[in-house]
Structures are given as structure tokens and as C-alpha cells.
PDB file of C-alpha atoms in Angstrom:
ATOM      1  CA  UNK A   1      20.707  -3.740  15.967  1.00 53.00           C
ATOM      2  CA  UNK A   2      21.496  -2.065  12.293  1.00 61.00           C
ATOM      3  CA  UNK A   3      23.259  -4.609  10.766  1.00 65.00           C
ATOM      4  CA  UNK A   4      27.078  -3.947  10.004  1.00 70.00           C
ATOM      5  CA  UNK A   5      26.683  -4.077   6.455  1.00 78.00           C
ATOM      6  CA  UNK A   6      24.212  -1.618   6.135  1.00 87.00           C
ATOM      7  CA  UNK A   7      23.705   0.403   3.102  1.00 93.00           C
ATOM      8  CA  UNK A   8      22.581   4.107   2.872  1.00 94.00           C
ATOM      9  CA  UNK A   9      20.426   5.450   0.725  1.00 96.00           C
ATOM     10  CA  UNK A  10      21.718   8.010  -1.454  1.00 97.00           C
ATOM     11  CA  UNK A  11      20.167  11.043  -3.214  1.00 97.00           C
ATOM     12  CA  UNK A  12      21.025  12.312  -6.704  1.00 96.00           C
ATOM     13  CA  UNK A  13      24.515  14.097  -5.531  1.00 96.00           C
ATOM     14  CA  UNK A  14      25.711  11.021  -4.069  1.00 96.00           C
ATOM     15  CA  UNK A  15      25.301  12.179  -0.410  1.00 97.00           C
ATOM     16  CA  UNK A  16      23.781   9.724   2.357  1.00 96.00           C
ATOM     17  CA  UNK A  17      20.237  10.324   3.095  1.00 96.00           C
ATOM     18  CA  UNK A  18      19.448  12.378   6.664  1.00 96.00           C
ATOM     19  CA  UNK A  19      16.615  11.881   8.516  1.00 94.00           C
ATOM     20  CA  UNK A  20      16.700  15.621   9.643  1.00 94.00           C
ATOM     21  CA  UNK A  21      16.513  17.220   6.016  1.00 96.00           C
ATOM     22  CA  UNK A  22      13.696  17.337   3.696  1.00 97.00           C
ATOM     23  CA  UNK A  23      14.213  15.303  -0.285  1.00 98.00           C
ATOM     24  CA  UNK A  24      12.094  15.329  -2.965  1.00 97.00           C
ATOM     25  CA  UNK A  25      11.339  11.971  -4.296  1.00 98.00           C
ATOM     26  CA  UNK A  26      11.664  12.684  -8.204  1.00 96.00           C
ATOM     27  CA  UNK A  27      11.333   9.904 -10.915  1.00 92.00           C
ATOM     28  CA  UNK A  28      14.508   8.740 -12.488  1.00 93.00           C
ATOM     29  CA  UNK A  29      12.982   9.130 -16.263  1.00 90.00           C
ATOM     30  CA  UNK A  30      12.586  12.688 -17.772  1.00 87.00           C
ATOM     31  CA  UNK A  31       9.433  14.178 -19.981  1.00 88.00           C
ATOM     32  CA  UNK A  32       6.256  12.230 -19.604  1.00 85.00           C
ATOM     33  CA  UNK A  33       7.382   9.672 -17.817  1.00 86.00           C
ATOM     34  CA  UNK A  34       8.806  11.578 -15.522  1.00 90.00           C
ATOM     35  CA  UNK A  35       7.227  13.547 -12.795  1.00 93.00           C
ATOM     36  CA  UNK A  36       7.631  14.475  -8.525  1.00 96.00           C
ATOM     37  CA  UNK A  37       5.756  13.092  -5.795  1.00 97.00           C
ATOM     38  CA  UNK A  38       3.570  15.719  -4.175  1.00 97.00           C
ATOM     39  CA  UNK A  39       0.287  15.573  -2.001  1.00 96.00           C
ATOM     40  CA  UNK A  40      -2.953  16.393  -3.293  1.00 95.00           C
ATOM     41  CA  UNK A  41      -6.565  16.233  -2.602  1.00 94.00           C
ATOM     42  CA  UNK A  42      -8.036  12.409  -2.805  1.00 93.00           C
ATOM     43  CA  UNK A  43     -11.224  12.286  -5.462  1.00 91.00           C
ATOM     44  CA  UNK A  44     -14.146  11.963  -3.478  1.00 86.00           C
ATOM     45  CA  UNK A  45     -12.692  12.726  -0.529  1.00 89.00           C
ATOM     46  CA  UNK A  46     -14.265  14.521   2.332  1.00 90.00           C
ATOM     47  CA  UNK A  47     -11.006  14.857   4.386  1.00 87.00           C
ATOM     48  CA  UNK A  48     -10.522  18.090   5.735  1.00 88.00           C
ATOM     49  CA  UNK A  49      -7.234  18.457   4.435  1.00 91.00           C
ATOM     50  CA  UNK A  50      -5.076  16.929   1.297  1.00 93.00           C
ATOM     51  CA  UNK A  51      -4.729  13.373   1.984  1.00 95.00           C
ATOM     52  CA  UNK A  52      -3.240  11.959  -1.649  1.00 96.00           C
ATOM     53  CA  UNK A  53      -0.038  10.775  -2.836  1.00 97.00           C
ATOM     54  CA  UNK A  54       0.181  11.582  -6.216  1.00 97.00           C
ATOM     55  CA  UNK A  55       2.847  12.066  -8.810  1.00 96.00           C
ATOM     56  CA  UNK A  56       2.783  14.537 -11.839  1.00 95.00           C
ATOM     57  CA  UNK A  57       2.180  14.156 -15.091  1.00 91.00           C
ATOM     58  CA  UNK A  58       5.562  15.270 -16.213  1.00 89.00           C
ATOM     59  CA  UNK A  59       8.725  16.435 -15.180  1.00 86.00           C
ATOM     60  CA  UNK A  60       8.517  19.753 -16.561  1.00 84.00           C
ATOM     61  CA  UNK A  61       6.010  21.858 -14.434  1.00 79.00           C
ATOM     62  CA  UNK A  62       5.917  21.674 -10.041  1.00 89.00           C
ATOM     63  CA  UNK A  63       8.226  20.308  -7.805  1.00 93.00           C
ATOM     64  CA  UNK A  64       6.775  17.768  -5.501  1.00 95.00           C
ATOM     65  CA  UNK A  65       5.926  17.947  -2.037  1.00 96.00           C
ATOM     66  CA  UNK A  66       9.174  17.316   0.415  1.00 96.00           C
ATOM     67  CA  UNK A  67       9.656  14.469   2.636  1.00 97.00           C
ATOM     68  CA  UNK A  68      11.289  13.476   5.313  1.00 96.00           C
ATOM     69  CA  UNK A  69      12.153   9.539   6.504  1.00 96.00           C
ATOM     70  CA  UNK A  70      11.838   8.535   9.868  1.00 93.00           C
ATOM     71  CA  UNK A  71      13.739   5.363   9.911  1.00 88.00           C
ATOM     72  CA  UNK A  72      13.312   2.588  12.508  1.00 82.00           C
ATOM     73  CA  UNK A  73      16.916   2.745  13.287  1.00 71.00           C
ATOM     74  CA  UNK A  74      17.570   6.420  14.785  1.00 64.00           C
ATOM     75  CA  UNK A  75      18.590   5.194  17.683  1.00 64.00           C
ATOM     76  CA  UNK A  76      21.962   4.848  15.665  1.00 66.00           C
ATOM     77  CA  UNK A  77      21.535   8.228  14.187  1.00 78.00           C
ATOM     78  CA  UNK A  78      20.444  10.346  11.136  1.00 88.00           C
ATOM     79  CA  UNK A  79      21.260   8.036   8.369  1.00 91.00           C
ATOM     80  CA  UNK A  80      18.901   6.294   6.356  1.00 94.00           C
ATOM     81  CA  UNK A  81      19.597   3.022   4.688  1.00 94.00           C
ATOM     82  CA  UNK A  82      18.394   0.566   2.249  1.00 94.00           C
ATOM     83  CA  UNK A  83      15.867  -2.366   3.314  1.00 91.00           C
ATOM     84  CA  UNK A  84      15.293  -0.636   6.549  1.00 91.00           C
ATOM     85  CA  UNK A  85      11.749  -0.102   7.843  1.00 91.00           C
ATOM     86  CA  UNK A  86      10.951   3.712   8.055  1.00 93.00           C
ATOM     87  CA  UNK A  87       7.688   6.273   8.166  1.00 94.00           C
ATOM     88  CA  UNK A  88       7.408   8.857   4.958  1.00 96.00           C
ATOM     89  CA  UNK A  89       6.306  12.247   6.462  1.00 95.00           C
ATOM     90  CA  UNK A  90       5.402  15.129   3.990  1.00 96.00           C
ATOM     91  CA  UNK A  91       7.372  17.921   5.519  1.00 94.00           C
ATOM     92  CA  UNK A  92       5.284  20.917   5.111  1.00 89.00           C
ATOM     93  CA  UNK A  93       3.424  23.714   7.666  1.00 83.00           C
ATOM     94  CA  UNK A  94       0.174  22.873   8.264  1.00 74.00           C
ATOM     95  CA  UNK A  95      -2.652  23.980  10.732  1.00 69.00           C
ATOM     96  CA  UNK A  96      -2.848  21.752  13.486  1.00 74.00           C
ATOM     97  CA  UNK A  97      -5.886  19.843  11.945  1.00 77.00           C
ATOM     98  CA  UNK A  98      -4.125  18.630   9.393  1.00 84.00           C
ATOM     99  CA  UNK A  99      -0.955  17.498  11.064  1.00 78.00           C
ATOM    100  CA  UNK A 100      -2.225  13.801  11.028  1.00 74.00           C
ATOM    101  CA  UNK A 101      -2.512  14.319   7.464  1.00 85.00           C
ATOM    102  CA  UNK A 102       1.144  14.247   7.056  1.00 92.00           C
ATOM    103  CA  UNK A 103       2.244  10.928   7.753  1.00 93.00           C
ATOM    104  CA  UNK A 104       2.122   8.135   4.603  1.00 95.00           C
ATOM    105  CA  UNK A 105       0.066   4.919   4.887  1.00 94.00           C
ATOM    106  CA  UNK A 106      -1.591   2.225   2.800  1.00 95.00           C
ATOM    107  CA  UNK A 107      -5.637   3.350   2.633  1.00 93.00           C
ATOM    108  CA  UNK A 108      -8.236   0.611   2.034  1.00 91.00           C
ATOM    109  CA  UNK A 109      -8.846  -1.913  -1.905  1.00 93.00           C
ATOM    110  CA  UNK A 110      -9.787   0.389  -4.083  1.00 94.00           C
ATOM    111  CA  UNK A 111     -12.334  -2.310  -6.158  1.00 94.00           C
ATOM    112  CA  UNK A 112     -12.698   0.221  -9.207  1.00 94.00           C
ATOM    113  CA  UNK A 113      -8.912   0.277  -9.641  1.00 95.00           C
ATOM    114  CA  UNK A 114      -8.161  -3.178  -8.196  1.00 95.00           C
ATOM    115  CA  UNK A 115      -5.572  -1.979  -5.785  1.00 96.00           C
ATOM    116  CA  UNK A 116      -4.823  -0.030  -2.329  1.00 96.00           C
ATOM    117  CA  UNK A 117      -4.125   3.585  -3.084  1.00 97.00           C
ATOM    118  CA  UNK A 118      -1.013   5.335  -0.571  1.00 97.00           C
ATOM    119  CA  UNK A 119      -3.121   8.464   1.155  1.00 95.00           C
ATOM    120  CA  UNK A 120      -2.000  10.069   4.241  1.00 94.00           C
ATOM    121  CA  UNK A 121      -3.351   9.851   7.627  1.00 90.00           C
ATOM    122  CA  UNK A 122      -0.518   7.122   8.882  1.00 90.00           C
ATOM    123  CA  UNK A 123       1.086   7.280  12.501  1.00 88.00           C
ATOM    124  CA  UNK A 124       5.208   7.113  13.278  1.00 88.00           C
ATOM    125  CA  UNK A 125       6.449   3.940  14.976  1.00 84.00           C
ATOM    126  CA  UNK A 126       2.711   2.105  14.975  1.00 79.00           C
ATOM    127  CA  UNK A 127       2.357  -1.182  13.910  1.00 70.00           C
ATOM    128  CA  UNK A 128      -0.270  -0.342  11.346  1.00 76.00           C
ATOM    129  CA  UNK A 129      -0.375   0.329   7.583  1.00 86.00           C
ATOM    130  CA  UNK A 130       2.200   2.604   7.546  1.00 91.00           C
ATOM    131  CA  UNK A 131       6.056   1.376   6.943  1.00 93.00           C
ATOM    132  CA  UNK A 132       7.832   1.403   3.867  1.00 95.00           C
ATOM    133  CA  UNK A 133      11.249   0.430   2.985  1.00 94.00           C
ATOM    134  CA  UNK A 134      13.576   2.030   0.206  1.00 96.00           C
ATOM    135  CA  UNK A 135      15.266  -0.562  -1.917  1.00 96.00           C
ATOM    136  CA  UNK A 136      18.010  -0.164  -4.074  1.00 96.00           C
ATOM    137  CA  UNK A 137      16.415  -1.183  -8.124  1.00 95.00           C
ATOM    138  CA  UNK A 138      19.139   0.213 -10.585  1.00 89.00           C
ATOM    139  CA  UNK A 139      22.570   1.685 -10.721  1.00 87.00           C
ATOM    140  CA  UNK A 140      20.271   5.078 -10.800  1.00 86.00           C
ATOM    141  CA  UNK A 141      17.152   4.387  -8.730  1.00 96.00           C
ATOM    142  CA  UNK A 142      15.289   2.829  -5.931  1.00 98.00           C
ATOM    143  CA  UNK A 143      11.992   1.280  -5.143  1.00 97.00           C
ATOM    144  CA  UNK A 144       9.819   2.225  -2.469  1.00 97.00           C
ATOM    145  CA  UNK A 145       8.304  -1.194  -1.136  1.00 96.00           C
ATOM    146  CA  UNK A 146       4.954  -1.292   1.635  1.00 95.00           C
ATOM    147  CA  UNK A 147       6.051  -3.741   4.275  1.00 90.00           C
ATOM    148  CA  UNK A 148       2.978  -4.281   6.735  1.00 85.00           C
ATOM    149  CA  UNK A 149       4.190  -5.306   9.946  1.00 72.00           C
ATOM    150  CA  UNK A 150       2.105  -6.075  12.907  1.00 53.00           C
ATOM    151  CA  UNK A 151       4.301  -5.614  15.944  1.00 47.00           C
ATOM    152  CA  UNK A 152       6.821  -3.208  16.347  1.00 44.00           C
ATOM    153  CA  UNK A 153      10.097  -3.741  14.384  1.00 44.00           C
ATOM    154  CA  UNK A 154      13.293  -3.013  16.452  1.00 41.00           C
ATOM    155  CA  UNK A 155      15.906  -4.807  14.211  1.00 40.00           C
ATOM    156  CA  UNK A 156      15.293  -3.390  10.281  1.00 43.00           C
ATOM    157  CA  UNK A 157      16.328  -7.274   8.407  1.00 44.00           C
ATOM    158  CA  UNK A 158      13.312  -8.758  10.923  1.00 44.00           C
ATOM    159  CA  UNK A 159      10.747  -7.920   8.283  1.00 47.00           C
ATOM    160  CA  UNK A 160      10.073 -10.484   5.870  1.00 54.00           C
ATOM    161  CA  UNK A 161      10.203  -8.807   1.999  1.00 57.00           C
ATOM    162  CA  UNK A 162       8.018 -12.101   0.778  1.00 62.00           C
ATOM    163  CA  UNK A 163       4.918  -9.466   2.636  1.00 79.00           C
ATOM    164  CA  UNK A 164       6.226  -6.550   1.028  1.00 91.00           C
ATOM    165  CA  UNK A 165       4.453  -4.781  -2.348  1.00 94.00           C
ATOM    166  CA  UNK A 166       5.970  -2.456  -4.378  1.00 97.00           C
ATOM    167  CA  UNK A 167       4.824   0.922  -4.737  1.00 97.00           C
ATOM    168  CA  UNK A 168       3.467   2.098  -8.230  1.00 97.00           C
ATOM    169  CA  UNK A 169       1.741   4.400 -10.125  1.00 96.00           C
ATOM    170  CA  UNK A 170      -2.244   3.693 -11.116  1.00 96.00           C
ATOM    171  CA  UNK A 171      -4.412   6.107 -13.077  1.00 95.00           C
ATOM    172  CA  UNK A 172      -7.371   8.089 -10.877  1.00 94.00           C
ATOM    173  CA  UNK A 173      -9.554  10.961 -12.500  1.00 92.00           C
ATOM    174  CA  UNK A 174      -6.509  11.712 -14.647  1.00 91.00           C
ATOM    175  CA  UNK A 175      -3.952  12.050 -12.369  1.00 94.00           C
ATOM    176  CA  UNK A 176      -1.274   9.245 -11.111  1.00 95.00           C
ATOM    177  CA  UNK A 177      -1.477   7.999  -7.842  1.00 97.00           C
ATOM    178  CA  UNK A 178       0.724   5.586  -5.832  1.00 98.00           C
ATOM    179  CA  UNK A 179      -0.794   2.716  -5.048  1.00 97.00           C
ATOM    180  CA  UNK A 180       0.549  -1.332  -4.635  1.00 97.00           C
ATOM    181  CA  UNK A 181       1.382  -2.915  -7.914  1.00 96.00           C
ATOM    182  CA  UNK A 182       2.313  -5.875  -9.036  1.00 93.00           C
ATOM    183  CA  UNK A 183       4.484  -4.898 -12.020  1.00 91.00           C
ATOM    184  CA  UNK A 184       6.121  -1.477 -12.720  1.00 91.00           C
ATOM    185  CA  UNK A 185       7.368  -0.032  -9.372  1.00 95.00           C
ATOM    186  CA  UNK A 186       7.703   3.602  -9.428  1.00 95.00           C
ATOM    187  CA  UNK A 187      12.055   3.891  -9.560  1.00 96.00           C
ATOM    188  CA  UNK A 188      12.663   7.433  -8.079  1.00 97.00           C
ATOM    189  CA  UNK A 189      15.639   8.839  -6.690  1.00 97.00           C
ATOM    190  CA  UNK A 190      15.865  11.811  -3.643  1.00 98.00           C
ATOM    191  CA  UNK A 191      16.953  15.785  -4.147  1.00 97.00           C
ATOM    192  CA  UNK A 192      17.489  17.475  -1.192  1.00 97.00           C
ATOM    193  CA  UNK A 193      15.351  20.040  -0.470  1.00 96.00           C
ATOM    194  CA  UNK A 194      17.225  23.754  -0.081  1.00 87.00           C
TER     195      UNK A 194
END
């Protein structure tokens, strides 16, 4: 069960996140600091389609790639809300190769960056590498945290946080890329998409 005291996540107008809509997760700082999520092509890669999540440089320039959340809870309907366990879904057309290519997960230690990089290629509702919570960081922002679980999660507060890492932003062939950190979280806020 959600638990009564629930909190939704809310994007930059105020209004409670919907799982049915599309946001773009945008960084809460302006100029170079700033900068959207999007999905890109992985260095190195030999995936058949984009399998990156990245973040530009600045926030002048592209809008990032929309999103949707598929929270673990929509049996009690649309809403989204803080701690709770969800999938991250870029929400774009795509061939159906590439559909699998859509979903956000944790990829494999990265030893020449001394972290695991976020990439694409996650399932919705597994048990694997793929669930993420959105946690509440400033009067302004959240953090997105990984929470690995390894059964499935029916109540959101059954996940223990002392497993969860915070999502980040490491340096790869000149671009940033999410990854786990240990300090710095990303703090982003959500923009509906129109």
C-alpha cells in the first residue's frame, strides 16, 4: 500500500507529477552548470541504437530527451511521489529495434572512471538494475537515487535507502554522463513536456 503520507513529486510549475505525460529532467543551476538530460550514443558502443544518459554541457543550447516515470504504485493511479520505487522511460518514437533501448538502468563498473555509468537497455517492473527513486534535496530540487532491489517491490517504503546511490554526473570523452556518485548528486527538477 502507498503510504498515507505520501508526497508527490512536483515539476517546476508546482503541478504533481503524471505518469501519463512526458517531463524533461532539467538541472536546477543555469549557464555551465546547468544543462538537460537527453540520450545519446555510449563511446565505444556497438549498440544498435543510442543507449547513453547524458546531460549537456550547458543550459543554453538543446532540450533534453523526455521522460516518462512508471512508478511502482499505479495501481493507485497517475501520481508520482517522492521515495517511491519507479522505471525512467525515454519517451520518444523509435523503430521497434530500439524499443528496449528506452528503458533506464545501471550498466556494468566502469574501471577507467571508477563508477557504473546509467545507459539504457533496462526492463519495467523486473527486479534487475533498473529502479530509481526521486527524492526531495532542496526547497528547489530533487535527487534521483539507484535503489537495486532483488525481488519485486509492491509497497514503495520496503526498499531500504542504506542500498541506494545517488545519481551524478562523471566526465566521458567530453561529455557528462550519469553515473553513481558518491558526492555531488545531480539536483534537477521536471518541465512538462508540451
Amino acid at each position: 500500500n502507498l503510504p498515507s503520507d505520501a508526497t508527490p513529486v512536483l515539476d517546476v510549475t508546482g503541478k504533481e507529477l503524471d505518469s501519463r505525460l512526458s517531463y524533461r529532467i532539467i538541472s536546477t543551476f543555469w549557464g555551465a552548470l546547468g544543462g538537460d538530460v537527453y540520450l545519446g550514443k555510449s563511446p565505444n558502443s556497438d549498440a544498435p541504437c543510442p543507449d547513453g544518459v547524458f546531460r549537456y554541457n550547458s543550459d543554453v543550447g538543446p532540450s533534453g530527451t523526455p521522460v516518462r516515470f512508471i512508478g511502482s504504485s499505479s495501481d493507485f493511479g497517475p501520481g508520482i511521489f517522492e521515495d517511491e520505487l519507479l522505471n525512467i522511460q525515454f519517451d520518444i518514437s523509435t523503430a521497434k529495434l530500439c524499443v528496449s533501448y528506452t528503458i533506464w538502468k545501471v550498466g556494468d563498473y566502469d574501471a577507467s572512471l571508477g563508477t557504473m555509468l546509467l545507459e539504457t537497455g533496462g526492463t519495467i517492473g523486473q527486479a534487475d538494475s533498473s529502479w530509481f527513486k526521486i527524492v526531495k534535496s532542496s526547497q528547489f530540487g530533487y535527487n534521483l537515487l539507484y535503489c537495486p532491489v532483488t525481488t519485486p517491490v509492491i509497497c514503495p517504503s520496503s526498499s531500504d535507502d542504506r542500498f541506494c546511490s545517488n545519481v551524478g554526473v562523471v566526465h566521458q570523452n567530453g561529455k557528462r554522463r550519469l553515473a553513481l556518485v558518491k558526492d555531488n548528486p545531480l539536483e534537477v527538477s521536471f518541465k512538462q513536456v508540451q
